[in-house]
XYZ file of C-alpha atoms in Angstrom:
370
model
C -7.530 -7.134 3.732
C -3.978 -5.873 3.216
C -3.442 -2.660 5.164
C -0.447 -0.353 4.761
C 1.542 1.087 7.654
C -0.503 3.523 9.705
C -3.853 2.447 8.202
C -6.541 0.735 10.266
C -9.973 -0.673 9.445
C -13.161 -0.736 11.465
C -16.864 -1.335 11.041
C -19.401 1.463 11.435
C -22.950 0.336 12.187
C -25.650 2.354 10.421
C -29.435 1.864 10.213
C -29.003 0.527 6.663
C -25.987 -1.779 6.930
C -22.528 -2.338 8.382
C -19.952 -0.154 6.641
C -16.205 -0.695 6.575
C -13.954 2.336 6.729
C -10.217 2.899 6.699
C -8.606 5.476 8.979
C -5.102 6.575 9.917
C -3.666 5.873 13.335
C -3.136 9.158 15.100
C -5.867 11.098 13.303
C -7.946 13.254 15.637
C -11.603 12.138 15.649
C -12.489 15.639 16.866
C -10.886 17.307 13.848
C -13.091 20.094 12.450
C -15.019 19.581 9.231
C -12.672 21.829 7.263
C -9.835 19.419 8.097
C -11.800 16.230 7.322
C -11.372 14.459 3.981
C -13.563 11.521 2.930
C -12.435 9.310 0.043
C -14.919 7.320 -2.085
C -13.705 4.598 -4.436
C -15.057 3.660 -7.837
C -16.615 0.589 -9.416
C -14.910 -2.814 -8.981
C -12.580 -1.503 -6.292
C -12.624 -0.559 -2.614
C -11.083 1.737 -0.020
C -7.798 -0.193 -0.319
C -6.990 1.823 -3.440
C -6.742 5.016 -1.355
C -4.061 3.855 1.066
C -1.075 5.556 -0.593
C -3.017 8.814 -0.702
C -3.980 8.445 2.947
C -0.349 7.941 3.931
C 0.758 10.980 1.936
C -1.715 13.552 3.245
C -0.670 15.847 6.142
C -0.988 14.391 9.623
C -3.183 17.223 10.928
C -6.022 16.190 8.599
C -8.582 13.528 9.433
C -8.741 11.175 6.441
C -11.359 8.447 6.010
C -11.896 6.019 3.123
C -15.283 4.305 2.892
C -16.240 0.978 1.296
C -19.501 1.280 -0.631
C -22.110 -1.465 -0.276
C -21.046 -4.638 -2.050
C -17.374 -3.641 -2.097
C -14.489 -4.224 0.280
C -15.648 -5.295 3.734
C -18.988 -3.457 3.675
C -22.153 -5.544 3.521
C -23.307 -6.589 0.078
C -26.904 -5.397 0.376
C -28.712 -5.228 -2.994
C -28.555 -1.933 -4.879
C -31.800 -0.357 -6.114
C -30.568 1.103 -9.385
C -33.816 2.935 -10.051
C -32.569 5.417 -7.425
C -29.381 6.052 -9.389
C -26.461 6.032 -6.958
C -28.614 7.213 -4.030
C -28.264 3.893 -2.194
C -24.526 4.562 -2.126
C -24.801 8.236 -1.218
C -27.418 7.523 1.458
C -25.102 4.890 2.958
C -22.306 7.445 2.961
C -24.478 9.981 4.762
C -25.513 7.395 7.342
C -21.859 6.523 7.896
C -20.743 10.109 8.364
C -23.693 10.744 10.664
C -22.691 7.748 12.795
C -19.165 9.200 12.949
C -20.489 12.607 14.001
C -19.320 14.289 10.791
C -21.850 16.904 9.656
C -19.947 17.902 6.524
C -16.527 17.351 4.988
C -14.395 17.554 1.862
C -15.493 14.698 -0.415
C -13.254 12.992 -2.961
C -14.840 10.641 -5.493
C -13.117 8.456 -8.067
C -14.953 7.258 -11.196
C -18.363 5.972 -10.024
C -17.435 7.510 -6.662
C -17.424 10.878 -8.417
C -21.074 10.327 -9.232
C -21.733 9.302 -5.631
C -20.249 12.495 -4.195
C -22.079 14.670 -6.741
C -25.342 13.014 -5.705
C -24.368 13.501 -2.052
C -23.829 17.216 -2.702
C -27.323 17.459 -4.196
C -28.769 16.074 -0.964
C -26.427 17.287 1.809
C -23.963 20.133 2.495
C -20.339 19.546 1.505
C -17.268 21.747 1.833
C -15.689 20.807 -1.491
C -15.842 18.158 -4.202
C -12.803 16.550 -5.794
C -13.833 14.554 -8.856
C -11.158 12.162 -10.093
C -11.955 10.671 -13.523
C -15.663 10.944 -12.630
C -18.542 9.307 -14.425
C -20.290 11.891 -16.599
C -23.018 13.887 -14.827
C -25.396 12.197 -17.300
C -24.321 8.659 -16.472
C -22.409 6.035 -18.411
C -23.400 5.407 -22.024
C -26.468 6.117 -24.104
C -26.548 9.923 -24.261
C -25.829 12.701 -26.718
C -23.470 15.568 -25.887
C -26.326 17.532 -24.279
C -27.222 14.619 -22.001
C -30.397 13.612 -23.854
C -31.019 9.857 -23.934
C -30.614 7.891 -27.160
C -33.390 5.410 -26.356
C -36.121 5.230 -23.753
C -34.780 1.923 -22.453
C -31.090 2.990 -22.445
C -30.069 0.366 -24.983
C -26.507 -0.883 -24.589
C -26.205 0.448 -21.020
C -26.113 -1.162 -17.604
C -25.723 -4.698 -16.359
C -25.997 -6.362 -19.745
C -22.805 -4.664 -20.877
C -20.548 -6.470 -18.406
C -18.224 -9.103 -19.831
C -19.503 -12.451 -18.470
C -16.006 -13.916 -18.275
C -14.778 -10.945 -16.237
C -17.722 -11.362 -13.861
C -16.980 -15.070 -13.511
C -13.315 -14.367 -12.782
C -14.343 -11.891 -10.084
C -16.594 -14.556 -8.636
C -13.727 -17.073 -8.723
C -11.233 -14.595 -7.208
C -8.913 -15.016 -10.169
C -5.691 -13.131 -9.379
C -3.797 -14.290 -12.478
C -3.025 -12.410 -15.676
C -3.686 -15.411 -17.908
C -6.585 -13.816 -19.783
C -7.386 -10.270 -20.944
C -10.615 -10.535 -18.929
C -8.908 -11.323 -15.620
C -9.139 -8.507 -13.039
C -5.348 -8.083 -13.054
C -5.294 -7.697 -16.825
C -8.250 -5.298 -16.694
C -6.426 -3.228 -14.068
C -3.362 -2.950 -16.322
C -5.324 -2.121 -19.461
C -8.146 -0.032 -18.032
C -7.359 1.421 -14.635
C -3.933 2.852 -15.453
C -2.046 3.979 -18.524
C 0.627 1.852 -20.155
C 3.918 1.981 -18.307
C 2.519 2.236 -14.786
C 4.245 -0.142 -12.396
C 3.912 -0.576 -8.662
C 4.892 -2.923 -5.877
C 1.274 -2.751 -4.691
C -0.437 -4.308 -7.708
C -1.440 -7.378 -5.686
C -3.276 -5.075 -3.261
C -5.097 -3.299 -6.077
C -6.163 -6.664 -7.489
C -7.216 -7.786 -3.999
C -9.379 -4.677 -3.863
C -11.022 -5.470 -7.202
C -11.680 -9.055 -6.104
C -13.602 -7.799 -3.071
C -16.470 -6.851 -5.420
C -19.659 -8.758 -4.638
C -21.238 -10.539 -7.599
C -24.327 -11.513 -5.592
C -27.725 -10.708 -7.064
C -28.317 -6.977 -6.786
C -24.634 -6.069 -6.694
C -22.167 -6.180 -9.604
C -22.987 -6.056 -12.459
C -26.806 -5.990 -12.315
C -29.654 -7.190 -14.512
C -30.697 -6.332 -18.059
C -33.881 -6.245 -20.122
C -34.454 -7.100 -23.764
C -34.387 -4.119 -26.142
C -35.534 -3.724 -29.725
C -32.648 -1.295 -30.233
C -29.043 -2.292 -30.920
C -27.287 -4.130 -29.287
C -30.393 -5.915 -28.001
C -30.497 -5.144 -24.279
C -31.361 -2.204 -22.069
C -30.879 -1.106 -18.481
C -32.239 -3.188 -15.642
C -33.417 -2.031 -12.243
C -30.925 -3.570 -9.829
C -27.159 -3.741 -9.499
C -24.156 -1.491 -9.776
C -23.905 -0.857 -13.508
C -27.569 0.073 -13.766
C -27.132 2.842 -11.173
C -25.242 4.894 -13.761
C -27.595 4.440 -16.708
C -29.040 7.739 -17.919
C -32.639 6.867 -17.125
C -31.702 6.395 -13.463
C -28.795 8.811 -13.037
C -28.477 12.537 -13.707
C -26.511 14.809 -11.375
C -26.243 17.747 -13.757
C -28.441 19.582 -11.243
C -25.281 20.466 -9.325
C -25.248 23.551 -11.564
C -28.081 24.939 -9.431
C -26.538 24.231 -6.021
C -26.665 27.138 -3.594
C -24.227 27.542 -2.015
C -21.787 26.051 -4.483
C -18.829 24.137 -3.019
C -15.543 24.513 -4.911
C -14.922 21.674 -7.350
C -11.639 20.139 -8.467
C -11.872 17.973 -11.584
C -8.719 15.948 -12.191
C -8.430 13.427 -14.995
C -5.964 11.858 -17.423
C -5.785 12.182 -21.193
C -5.155 8.426 -21.589
C -8.203 7.285 -19.597
C -9.626 4.157 -21.245
C -12.804 4.117 -19.150
C -14.053 7.702 -18.877
C -13.357 9.321 -22.229
C -15.015 10.805 -25.279
C -14.098 7.494 -26.953
C -14.299 5.036 -24.061
C -13.343 1.425 -24.615
C -16.130 0.567 -22.146
C -18.868 2.364 -24.111
C -20.641 -0.192 -26.293
C -21.535 2.428 -28.901
C -17.857 3.281 -29.283
C -16.984 -0.424 -29.485
C -19.604 -0.783 -32.199
C -18.087 2.121 -34.088
C -14.680 0.464 -33.828
C -16.096 -2.781 -35.208
C -15.585 -4.722 -32.001
C -19.334 -5.351 -31.672
C -21.105 -6.147 -34.959
C -24.237 -4.501 -36.290
C -23.592 -0.966 -35.077
C -26.317 1.264 -36.587
C -24.125 4.344 -37.020
C -23.423 7.710 -35.414
C -26.896 9.081 -36.056
C -28.511 6.346 -33.951
C -25.819 5.146 -31.556
C -23.041 7.739 -31.180
C -20.267 7.240 -28.658
C -20.867 9.145 -25.439
C -18.692 12.256 -25.115
C -18.127 11.737 -21.407
C -15.318 14.203 -20.778
C -16.955 16.887 -22.903
C -20.216 16.436 -20.999
C -18.419 16.914 -17.695
C -16.668 20.000 -19.018
C -19.982 21.429 -20.242
C -21.738 20.909 -16.894
C -18.824 22.239 -14.845
C -18.589 25.181 -17.237
C -22.198 26.050 -16.437
C -21.426 25.554 -12.747
C -18.616 28.111 -13.023
C -20.762 30.498 -15.067
C -23.371 30.338 -12.298
C -20.804 31.467 -9.751
C -19.107 28.238 -8.711
C -15.361 27.761 -8.401
C -14.033 25.031 -10.712
C -10.451 23.918 -11.276
C -9.700 21.432 -14.044
C -6.417 19.535 -14.133
C -5.835 17.366 -17.195
C -2.788 15.117 -16.839
C -1.106 14.171 -20.110
C -0.565 10.447 -20.588
C -2.351 9.492 -17.360
C -5.068 6.850 -17.264
C -8.071 6.351 -15.009
C -6.159 6.624 -11.700
C -4.303 9.935 -11.271
C -3.895 9.329 -7.528
C -1.868 6.209 -8.333
C -0.090 7.391 -11.465
C 0.751 10.972 -10.433
C 0.433 10.915 -6.634
C 2.383 14.119 -5.943
C 0.312 16.156 -8.402
C -2.921 14.644 -7.124
C -1.948 15.352 -3.519
C -1.066 18.993 -4.195
C -4.230 19.581 -6.213
C -6.360 18.070 -3.449
C -4.692 20.170 -0.756
C -5.373 23.296 -2.830
C -8.988 22.222 -3.363
C -9.628 21.873 0.384
C -7.872 25.149 1.175
C -4.971 23.534 3.026
C -2.457 25.287 0.781
C -2.964 28.462 -1.209
C -3.444 28.730 -4.928
C -0.333 29.844 -6.809
C -0.546 33.247 -8.451
C -0.911 33.196 -12.230
C 0.992 35.039 -13.471
C 3.493 34.834 -10.641
C 4.083 38.101 -8.796
C 7.337 39.929 -9.496
C 10.222 39.000 -7.240
C 11.617 41.584 -4.875
C 15.217 41.843 -3.703
C 15.699 42.601 -0.025
C 19.199 43.704 1.002
C 20.096 43.296 4.638
C 23.008 45.088 6.265
C 25.483 42.952 8.144
C 24.486 44.753 11.351
C 20.941 43.435 10.871
């Protein structure tokens, strides 16, 4: 595990499993909840992806990044996908309990956004920051209103993973020799074109920490009579986000309602209204043959679904801030770190919100004697 300056790793023992976390040297373990920030990574990644953010946040915060089960250096216990992402969120709660943290500001990226929304349904949180989050209705197989296209979630879950990509994860392939290598997938899917960094090897290392053991990534599949011929299984990572297992739109009814920051990029290839990882969209584009058409298998409008749910959250009295970053891909915290940092600090109340419109300026004239 490649750790940046000032970042340390340790294992937290919980009743469920051993969990790896990253912390900053010098952070106060007695910091109050309102100054505690917990970072949750997404699919095919780990806490390593948060290290730049951890270094950049103010030193008087306590910042923790957690490896979910089957990722990073946390145990690769099987994931019961029929519980949605609750295995992940329950692990997170057990970890924070072991650390003596009753509540905190939670930040979730991609699948991690779904994890922290589920956490908020089950436990108190101070705020939610959702970075390029999975739709509240899951990944794939739903109409704009969240209703399922088929009873077996055809085209969703473990069967949708590219077998060559899975094999390259299993082989720890760090090359860019194929479009299905993790490094190539990072460049084409995780970030927008033009992003460069000296830390790419670390990001690829993080992706390669993904467990491909049974019950982890990607998960199983079942035969379906609907196109494209498979449906969601009951174990593994990708099946946790299928619409029959996952629905966190109930956050609309939370009481009290924590403030929510939703930050995402307009060039996101993964979470989008026309995602290149949505099989229905790939069918529409002709990449997968036999697509039955928009009436039967429309592309999932992921961003619009999130906007709809958060709009209802705001209408019900919740505070929601949306930041859409032009030309940014799936990783705003990597691609626009300064903007992500400032937005997060506003979301947790560390800095104030700017006035809009700005207040009028006032000239103050001091005498020389003053």
